[in-house]
Amino acid sequence: MYTQGLDSLGKDCLRDEAQDGARLESRFQARVDAEEKIEAKDWMPEAYRRTLVRQISQHAHSEIVGMLPEGNWITRAPSLLRKTILIAKVQDEGGHGAYLYSAAETLGVSRGELVDQLLTGKAKYSSIFNYPTPTWADVGAIGWLVDGAAIMNQIPLCRCSYGPYARAMVRICKEESFHQRQGYDIMLRLARGTAAQRDMAQAALDRWWWPSLMMFGPSDHDSKHSAQSMRWKIKRFSNDELRQKFVDTTVPQADFLGLKVPDPELAWDEAGQHYRFGPIDWREFEQVLAGQGPCNRERLDARRRAHDEGRWVREAATAWAEKRNAEAAKAA
Amino acid sequence: MNNEHDWPLYEIFIRAKSGLDHKHVGSLHATDARMALEHARDLYTRRQEGVSIWAVRSTDIVASDPAESDAFFEPARDKVYRHPTFYDIPDEVKTL
């Protein structure tokens, strides 16, 4: 009798919990639909939290790994001004990583866990950073195209339903504009330079064009997270919409440079008022994502080395703070 | 792989220019208050976004509970008479 009683009690509790969950979830969706921001301590569906942790931390990792291809050119920048600009840009990328890790941490993950996920290769980062930067023009192409594509992706994220992420993105977008313009400025100087410099600029465009288009992610019908993210207003535009917008704004910029976009099928569609472009090689995208890109190994090795070689600095800083705290406590 | 503990988290508030309030801008990890201020300078004021920084240990912040916010802020809801627009003043009366 007792067990029966307990059983039914248990079932009632379960049902209540399920009803509660459904009620909370519909209230949550109503808030999102009303364009209210969700804050760290607000109730949110577990899947929303998981999606955000994944997306924000991948974004943070991308900023951190993104320092590497350009950092490669700091010691060889062609002038002192270019060097100081590049240092400032790479420092910004580190800053963006820090803003984003902080935003992810509001969702209940620790910085240590996130760094671990990157260093063990468990977490993904943007596959664009697995391409090499063999010439100075690549630094220009990254600023112009990669940061340009990032801006296209990131501006709608400033209105993302999750407050801490949206606010971090506002800050980031303000700084990205400098990145894109300094990149275009490098390309402009090369395009107006000697024949060899023009060739260098063209070769960089050839290298970065298609990977930049891939940055927007799989085509809409192959994108597995898109629909739910749209419903949650984490995402505002589809991958294909943003990619088209990027092509439409970037092609005239390439024309102005007198450089040729490496796509024989690229053509202006007067009726649709868009550029039509050729098919993207998604096999390449999948391969780079799966770790087979030209620099995947090198990038992760560099991050691990930096982390290991920085350990004594972190330990010294901790020891120093402890000593000072102890001294302060004694003096008090 | 990583058995180090995270450094304490600090919330950062910045006064954009003299005369304005400090405003929350985000958070960062630091070993102590001094490092928090220096990192906050490097992280949040690279483009002269501030003239003053406050750093507060995140664990020292006391916050109202969002789940209770309806009840918590309820007392102010029915006191419309606290707003100047509640009162109809004839047009003839000036500067009021």
Coordinates of C-alpha atoms in Angstrom, one line a residue:
Chain A
M1 CA 0.0 0.0 0.0
Y2 CA 2.7 2.4 0.9
T3 CA 4.7 1.6 -2.1
Q4 CA 1.7 2.2 -4.3
G5 CA 1.1 5.4 -2.5
L6 CA 4.7 6.5 -3.0
D7 CA 4.5 5.4 -6.7
S8 CA 1.5 7.6 -7.4
L9 CA 3.0 10.4 -5.5
G10 CA 6.2 10.1 -7.5
K11 CA 4.2 10.1 -10.8
D12 CA 2.3 13.2 -9.7
C13 CA 5.6 15.0 -8.9
L14 CA 7.0 14.1 -12.3
R15 CA 3.9 15.3 -14.1
D16 CA 4.1 18.6 -12.2
E17 CA 7.7 19.0 -13.1
A18 CA 7.0 18.3 -16.8
Q19 CA 4.1 20.8 -16.7
D20 CA 6.3 23.3 -14.9
G21 CA 9.0 22.9 -17.6
A22 CA 6.5 23.4 -20.4
R23 CA 5.1 26.5 -18.7
L24 CA 8.6 28.0 -18.1
E25 CA 9.6 27.1 -21.7
S26 CA 6.6 28.8 -23.2
R27 CA 7.1 31.9 -21.0
F28 CA 10.8 31.9 -22.1
Q29 CA 9.8 31.8 -25.8
A30 CA 7.3 34.6 -25.3
R31 CA 10.0 36.8 -23.8
V32 CA 12.3 36.0 -26.7
D33 CA 9.5 36.7 -29.2
A34 CA 8.8 40.0 -27.5
E35 CA 12.5 40.9 -28.1
E36 CA 13.3 40.9 -24.4
K37 CA 16.9 40.0 -23.6
I38 CA 17.6 36.9 -21.6
E39 CA 20.1 37.5 -18.8
A40 CA 22.5 35.1 -17.0
K41 CA 20.4 34.3 -14.0
D42 CA 17.1 34.1 -15.9
W43 CA 15.4 30.7 -16.4
M44 CA 16.4 29.2 -19.8
P45 CA 15.9 25.9 -21.5
E46 CA 18.9 23.6 -21.0
A47 CA 19.3 23.3 -24.8
Y48 CA 19.4 27.1 -25.2
R49 CA 22.2 27.2 -22.6
R50 CA 24.1 24.4 -24.3
T51 CA 23.8 26.0 -27.7
L52 CA 25.0 29.3 -26.5
V53 CA 28.0 27.8 -24.6
R54 CA 29.0 25.9 -27.7
Q55 CA 28.6 28.9 -30.0
I56 CA 30.1 31.6 -27.8
S57 CA 33.1 29.4 -26.8
Q58 CA 33.7 28.4 -30.4
H59 CA 33.6 32.1 -31.2
A60 CA 36.1 32.9 -28.4
H61 CA 38.4 30.1 -29.5
S62 CA 38.3 31.5 -33.1
E63 CA 39.4 34.9 -31.9
I64 CA 42.3 33.3 -29.9
V65 CA 43.5 31.0 -32.7
G66 CA 42.9 33.9 -35.2
M67 CA 45.8 35.8 -33.6
L68 CA 48.2 33.2 -35.0
P69 CA 48.1 33.6 -38.8
E70 CA 48.5 37.4 -38.5
G71 CA 50.9 37.2 -35.6
N72 CA 53.1 35.4 -38.0
W73 CA 53.7 38.7 -39.8
I74 CA 54.3 41.1 -36.8
T75 CA 58.1 40.7 -37.0
R76 CA 58.1 41.1 -40.8
A77 CA 55.6 43.9 -41.3
P78 CA 56.9 46.2 -44.1
S79 CA 57.1 49.4 -42.0
L80 CA 57.0 50.5 -38.4
L81 CA 53.5 51.9 -38.8
R82 CA 52.2 48.6 -40.3
K83 CA 53.8 46.7 -37.5
T84 CA 52.2 48.9 -34.8
I85 CA 48.8 48.6 -36.6
L86 CA 49.1 44.8 -36.8
I87 CA 50.1 44.5 -33.1
A88 CA 47.0 46.6 -32.2
K89 CA 44.8 44.4 -34.4
V90 CA 46.1 41.1 -33.0
Q91 CA 45.7 42.5 -29.5
D92 CA 42.1 43.3 -30.3
E93 CA 41.6 39.7 -31.3
G94 CA 42.9 38.6 -27.9
G95 CA 40.5 41.1 -26.3
H96 CA 37.6 39.7 -28.3
G97 CA 38.4 36.3 -27.1
A98 CA 38.4 37.6 -23.5
Y99 CA 35.0 39.3 -23.9
L100 CA 33.5 36.2 -25.3
Y101 CA 35.0 33.8 -22.7
S102 CA 33.5 36.1 -20.1
A103 CA 30.1 36.0 -21.8
A104 CA 30.3 32.2 -22.0
E105 CA 31.2 32.0 -18.3
T106 CA 28.0 33.7 -17.3
L107 CA 26.3 30.4 -18.5
G108 CA 28.0 28.4 -15.8
V109 CA 31.1 27.1 -17.5
S110 CA 34.6 27.9 -16.2
R111 CA 37.4 29.5 -18.2
G112 CA 39.6 26.6 -17.4
E113 CA 37.1 24.1 -18.9
L114 CA 36.8 26.2 -22.1
V115 CA 40.6 26.6 -22.5
D116 CA 40.9 22.8 -22.0
Q117 CA 38.3 22.1 -24.7
L118 CA 40.4 24.1 -27.1
L119 CA 43.7 22.7 -26.2
T120 CA 42.5 19.1 -26.2
G121 CA 41.0 19.6 -29.6
K122 CA 37.5 18.8 -28.3
A123 CA 36.1 22.3 -29.2
K124 CA 36.0 23.6 -32.7
Y125 CA 37.1 27.0 -33.9
S126 CA 36.5 28.8 -37.2
S127 CA 38.2 26.7 -40.0
I128 CA 39.4 29.8 -41.8
F129 CA 42.3 30.1 -39.4
N130 CA 43.7 26.7 -40.6
Y131 CA 44.9 28.4 -43.8
P132 CA 48.5 29.8 -44.0
T133 CA 49.7 33.3 -44.5
P134 CA 52.7 33.0 -46.8
T135 CA 52.9 36.7 -47.9
W136 CA 52.2 40.1 -46.5
A137 CA 49.2 40.4 -48.8
D138 CA 47.6 37.6 -46.9
V139 CA 47.5 39.9 -43.9
G140 CA 45.6 42.4 -46.1
A141 CA 43.3 39.8 -47.4
I142 CA 42.5 38.5 -43.9
G143 CA 41.5 42.0 -42.7
W144 CA 39.5 42.8 -45.8
L145 CA 37.8 39.4 -46.4
V146 CA 37.9 37.4 -43.2
D147 CA 37.1 40.3 -40.9
G148 CA 34.6 41.5 -43.5
A149 CA 32.8 38.2 -43.4
A150 CA 33.0 38.2 -39.6
I151 CA 31.4 41.6 -39.4
M152 CA 28.6 40.4 -41.7
N153 CA 28.0 37.5 -39.3
Q154 CA 28.5 39.5 -36.1
I155 CA 26.3 42.6 -36.7
P156 CA 23.1 40.5 -36.3
L157 CA 24.6 38.9 -33.2
C158 CA 24.5 42.4 -31.5
R159 CA 20.7 41.7 -31.3
C160 CA 21.0 38.2 -30.1
S161 CA 18.5 37.2 -27.4
Y162 CA 21.2 36.5 -24.8
G163 CA 22.2 39.8 -23.2
P164 CA 25.8 39.2 -22.3
Y165 CA 26.6 37.8 -25.8
A166 CA 24.8 40.6 -27.5
R167 CA 26.7 43.2 -25.4
A168 CA 30.1 41.6 -26.1
M169 CA 29.3 41.6 -29.8
V170 CA 28.5 45.4 -29.8
R171 CA 32.0 46.0 -28.4
I172 CA 33.6 43.6 -30.9
C173 CA 31.8 45.0 -34.0
K174 CA 33.0 48.5 -33.2
E175 CA 36.6 47.3 -33.3
E176 CA 36.2 45.0 -36.3
S177 CA 35.6 47.9 -38.6
F178 CA 39.2 49.1 -37.9
H179 CA 40.4 45.6 -38.8
Q180 CA 38.6 45.5 -42.1
R181 CA 39.6 48.9 -43.2
Q182 CA 43.3 48.4 -42.3
G183 CA 43.2 45.2 -44.4
Y184 CA 41.6 46.9 -47.4
D185 CA 44.2 49.6 -47.0
I186 CA 47.0 47.1 -47.3
M187 CA 45.3 45.6 -50.4
L188 CA 44.9 49.1 -51.9
R189 CA 48.6 49.9 -51.5
L190 CA 49.6 46.6 -53.1
A191 CA 47.1 47.0 -55.9
R192 CA 48.5 50.4 -56.7
G193 CA 52.1 49.2 -56.4
T194 CA 54.5 47.4 -58.7
A195 CA 53.4 44.5 -60.9
A196 CA 54.9 42.1 -58.4
Q197 CA 52.9 43.7 -55.6
R198 CA 49.7 43.5 -57.6
D199 CA 50.4 39.8 -58.3
M200 CA 50.9 39.2 -54.6
A201 CA 47.6 40.9 -53.8
Q202 CA 45.8 38.8 -56.5
A203 CA 47.3 35.6 -55.2
A204 CA 46.1 36.4 -51.7
L205 CA 42.6 37.1 -53.0
D206 CA 42.7 33.8 -54.8
R207 CA 43.7 32.0 -51.6
W208 CA 41.2 33.6 -49.3
W209 CA 38.0 34.1 -51.4
W210 CA 36.5 30.6 -51.2
P211 CA 37.5 30.0 -47.5
S212 CA 35.9 33.3 -46.7
L213 CA 32.6 32.3 -48.3
M214 CA 32.8 29.0 -46.3
M215 CA 33.0 31.1 -43.1
F216 CA 29.2 31.5 -43.2
G217 CA 28.8 27.8 -42.7
P218 CA 26.9 25.1 -44.6
S219 CA 24.1 25.9 -47.0
D220 CA 20.8 26.5 -45.3
H221 CA 19.3 23.0 -46.1
D222 CA 22.4 21.3 -44.6
S223 CA 22.7 23.5 -41.5
K224 CA 21.6 21.4 -38.5
H225 CA 21.3 24.0 -35.8
S226 CA 19.8 26.9 -37.8
A227 CA 16.1 26.6 -37.4
Q228 CA 16.2 26.3 -33.6
S229 CA 18.7 29.1 -33.3
M230 CA 16.4 31.3 -35.4
R231 CA 13.5 30.5 -33.1
W232 CA 15.6 31.5 -30.1
K233 CA 16.7 34.6 -31.9
I234 CA 20.4 33.6 -31.4
K235 CA 20.6 33.8 -35.1
R236 CA 18.7 36.4 -37.2
F237 CA 19.7 35.6 -40.8
S238 CA 20.4 32.3 -42.6
N239 CA 23.9 31.3 -43.6
D240 CA 23.0 31.7 -47.3
E241 CA 21.5 35.1 -46.8
L242 CA 24.6 36.4 -45.1
R243 CA 26.9 34.8 -47.7
Q244 CA 25.0 36.5 -50.5
K245 CA 25.2 39.8 -48.7
F246 CA 28.9 39.4 -48.3
V247 CA 29.4 38.6 -52.0
D248 CA 27.3 41.5 -53.0
T249 CA 29.2 44.0 -51.0
T250 CA 32.7 42.6 -51.6
V251 CA 32.8 42.1 -55.4
P252 CA 32.6 45.8 -56.1
Q253 CA 35.5 46.3 -53.6
A254 CA 37.6 43.8 -55.5
D255 CA 36.6 45.6 -58.7
F256 CA 37.9 48.9 -57.3
L257 CA 41.2 47.2 -56.4
G258 CA 41.4 46.0 -60.0
L259 CA 41.6 42.4 -58.7
K260 CA 39.7 39.4 -60.1
V261 CA 37.5 37.3 -57.9
P262 CA 38.6 33.7 -58.5
D263 CA 35.1 32.4 -59.7
P264 CA 34.5 31.9 -63.4
E265 CA 30.7 31.7 -62.7
L266 CA 30.5 35.0 -60.9
A267 CA 28.0 37.2 -62.7
W268 CA 25.7 40.1 -61.9
D269 CA 22.0 39.1 -62.0
E270 CA 20.2 42.2 -63.0
A271 CA 16.7 40.8 -62.3
G272 CA 17.6 39.6 -58.8
Q273 CA 20.0 42.5 -58.1
H274 CA 22.6 40.1 -56.7
Y275 CA 25.8 38.5 -57.8
R276 CA 25.4 34.8 -58.7
F277 CA 28.4 32.8 -57.7
G278 CA 29.7 29.3 -58.5
P279 CA 29.3 26.2 -56.2
I280 CA 31.4 26.0 -53.0
D281 CA 33.6 23.0 -52.5
W282 CA 32.0 21.8 -49.3
R283 CA 34.3 18.8 -49.3
E284 CA 37.2 21.1 -48.6
F285 CA 35.2 22.7 -45.8
E286 CA 34.5 19.4 -44.2
Q287 CA 38.1 18.3 -44.5
V288 CA 39.5 21.4 -42.8
L289 CA 36.8 21.2 -40.1
A290 CA 37.8 17.6 -39.5
G291 CA 41.4 18.6 -38.9
Q292 CA 42.8 18.0 -42.4
G293 CA 43.4 21.6 -43.3
P294 CA 46.8 23.0 -44.1
C295 CA 47.6 24.4 -40.6
N296 CA 45.2 22.6 -38.1
R297 CA 48.1 20.8 -36.4
E298 CA 50.4 23.8 -36.4
R299 CA 47.7 26.1 -34.8
L300 CA 46.8 23.7 -32.0
D301 CA 50.5 23.0 -31.3
A302 CA 51.1 26.8 -31.1
R303 CA 48.3 27.3 -28.6
R304 CA 49.4 24.4 -26.5
R305 CA 53.0 25.6 -26.5
A306 CA 51.9 29.1 -25.5
H307 CA 49.8 27.7 -22.7
D308 CA 52.6 25.5 -21.4
E309 CA 55.3 28.2 -21.7
G310 CA 53.0 30.7 -20.0
R311 CA 52.4 28.4 -17.0
W312 CA 55.3 29.8 -14.9
V313 CA 54.0 33.3 -15.5
R314 CA 50.5 32.3 -14.2
E315 CA 52.1 30.5 -11.2
A316 CA 54.3 33.5 -10.4
A317 CA 51.4 35.9 -10.6
T318 CA 49.4 33.6 -8.3
A319 CA 52.2 33.3 -5.8
W320 CA 52.8 37.1 -5.8
A321 CA 49.2 37.8 -5.1
E322 CA 49.1 35.3 -2.3
K323 CA 52.2 36.8 -0.8
R324 CA 50.8 40.3 -1.0
N325 CA 47.5 39.2 0.5
A326 CA 49.4 37.6 3.4
E327 CA 51.4 40.7 4.0
A328 CA 48.3 42.9 3.9
A329 CA 46.6 40.5 6.4
K330 CA 49.5 40.7 8.8
A331 CA 49.7 44.5 8.6
A332 CA 46.0 44.8 9.4
Chain B
M1 CA 45.4 18.5 -19.0
N2 CA 44.6 21.8 -17.2
N3 CA 44.5 21.3 -13.4
E4 CA 45.1 25.0 -12.6
H5 CA 42.3 26.9 -10.9
D6 CA 40.8 29.9 -12.5
W7 CA 41.9 33.2 -11.0
P8 CA 39.1 35.1 -9.2
L9 CA 36.5 36.8 -11.5
Y10 CA 36.1 40.6 -11.3
E11 CA 33.3 42.7 -12.7
I12 CA 34.5 45.8 -14.4
F13 CA 32.8 49.2 -14.3
I14 CA 34.0 52.1 -16.4
R15 CA 33.4 55.9 -16.2
A16 CA 33.5 56.9 -19.9
K17 CA 34.2 60.5 -19.1
S18 CA 34.2 62.9 -16.2
G19 CA 30.6 63.6 -14.9
L20 CA 29.2 60.2 -16.0
D21 CA 28.4 57.2 -13.9
H22 CA 30.5 54.1 -13.9
K23 CA 28.9 51.5 -16.1
H24 CA 29.3 47.7 -16.1
V25 CA 31.3 46.6 -19.2
G26 CA 32.1 43.0 -18.5
S27 CA 34.3 40.8 -16.4
L28 CA 37.8 39.3 -16.3
H29 CA 40.0 37.0 -14.3
A30 CA 42.9 38.4 -12.2
T31 CA 45.0 37.2 -9.3
D32 CA 44.3 40.4 -7.3
A33 CA 42.7 43.9 -7.4
R34 CA 45.7 45.5 -8.9
M35 CA 46.0 43.1 -11.8
A36 CA 42.2 43.4 -12.3
L37 CA 42.6 47.1 -12.8
E38 CA 45.6 46.8 -15.2
H39 CA 43.9 44.1 -17.2
A40 CA 40.7 46.1 -17.3
R41 CA 42.7 49.0 -18.7
D42 CA 44.2 46.8 -21.4
L43 CA 41.0 45.0 -22.2
Y44 CA 38.3 47.7 -22.0
T45 CA 40.0 51.1 -22.6
R46 CA 42.3 50.4 -25.6
R47 CA 40.6 53.3 -27.4
Q48 CA 40.3 55.8 -24.5
E49 CA 36.9 54.5 -23.5
G50 CA 37.4 55.4 -19.9
V51 CA 38.8 57.8 -17.3
S52 CA 38.1 55.7 -14.2
I53 CA 37.8 52.0 -13.5
W54 CA 36.1 50.1 -10.7
A55 CA 36.8 46.4 -10.3
V56 CA 34.6 44.3 -7.9
R57 CA 35.0 40.7 -7.0
S58 CA 32.0 39.0 -8.7
T59 CA 31.4 37.0 -5.6
D60 CA 31.0 40.2 -3.6
I61 CA 28.0 41.4 -5.7
V62 CA 24.6 41.0 -4.2
A63 CA 21.9 40.7 -6.8
S64 CA 18.1 40.6 -6.8
D65 CA 16.6 37.3 -7.9
P66 CA 15.1 37.4 -11.4
A67 CA 12.7 34.7 -10.5
E68 CA 11.3 36.9 -7.8
S69 CA 11.4 40.1 -9.7
D70 CA 7.7 40.4 -10.2
A71 CA 7.0 40.3 -6.5
F72 CA 10.1 42.3 -5.6
F73 CA 9.2 45.3 -7.8
E74 CA 5.5 45.0 -7.3
P75 CA 5.2 47.7 -4.7
A76 CA 6.0 50.4 -7.2
R77 CA 3.5 49.2 -9.8
D78 CA 0.3 50.9 -8.5
K79 CA 1.9 54.3 -7.6
V80 CA 1.4 56.2 -10.8
Y81 CA 0.8 59.4 -8.7
R82 CA 4.6 59.4 -8.2
H83 CA 5.0 60.6 -11.8
P84 CA 4.4 64.3 -12.8
T85 CA 2.3 63.2 -15.7
F86 CA -0.3 61.8 -13.3
Y87 CA -1.5 65.4 -12.7
D88 CA -3.6 67.4 -15.1
I89 CA -2.7 71.0 -14.8
P90 CA -4.7 73.6 -16.7
D91 CA -2.9 75.1 -19.8
E92 CA -3.2 78.6 -18.3
V93 CA -0.9 77.7 -15.5
K94 CA 2.7 78.2 -16.7
T95 CA 6.1 76.8 -15.7
L96 CA 4.7 74.0 -13.6

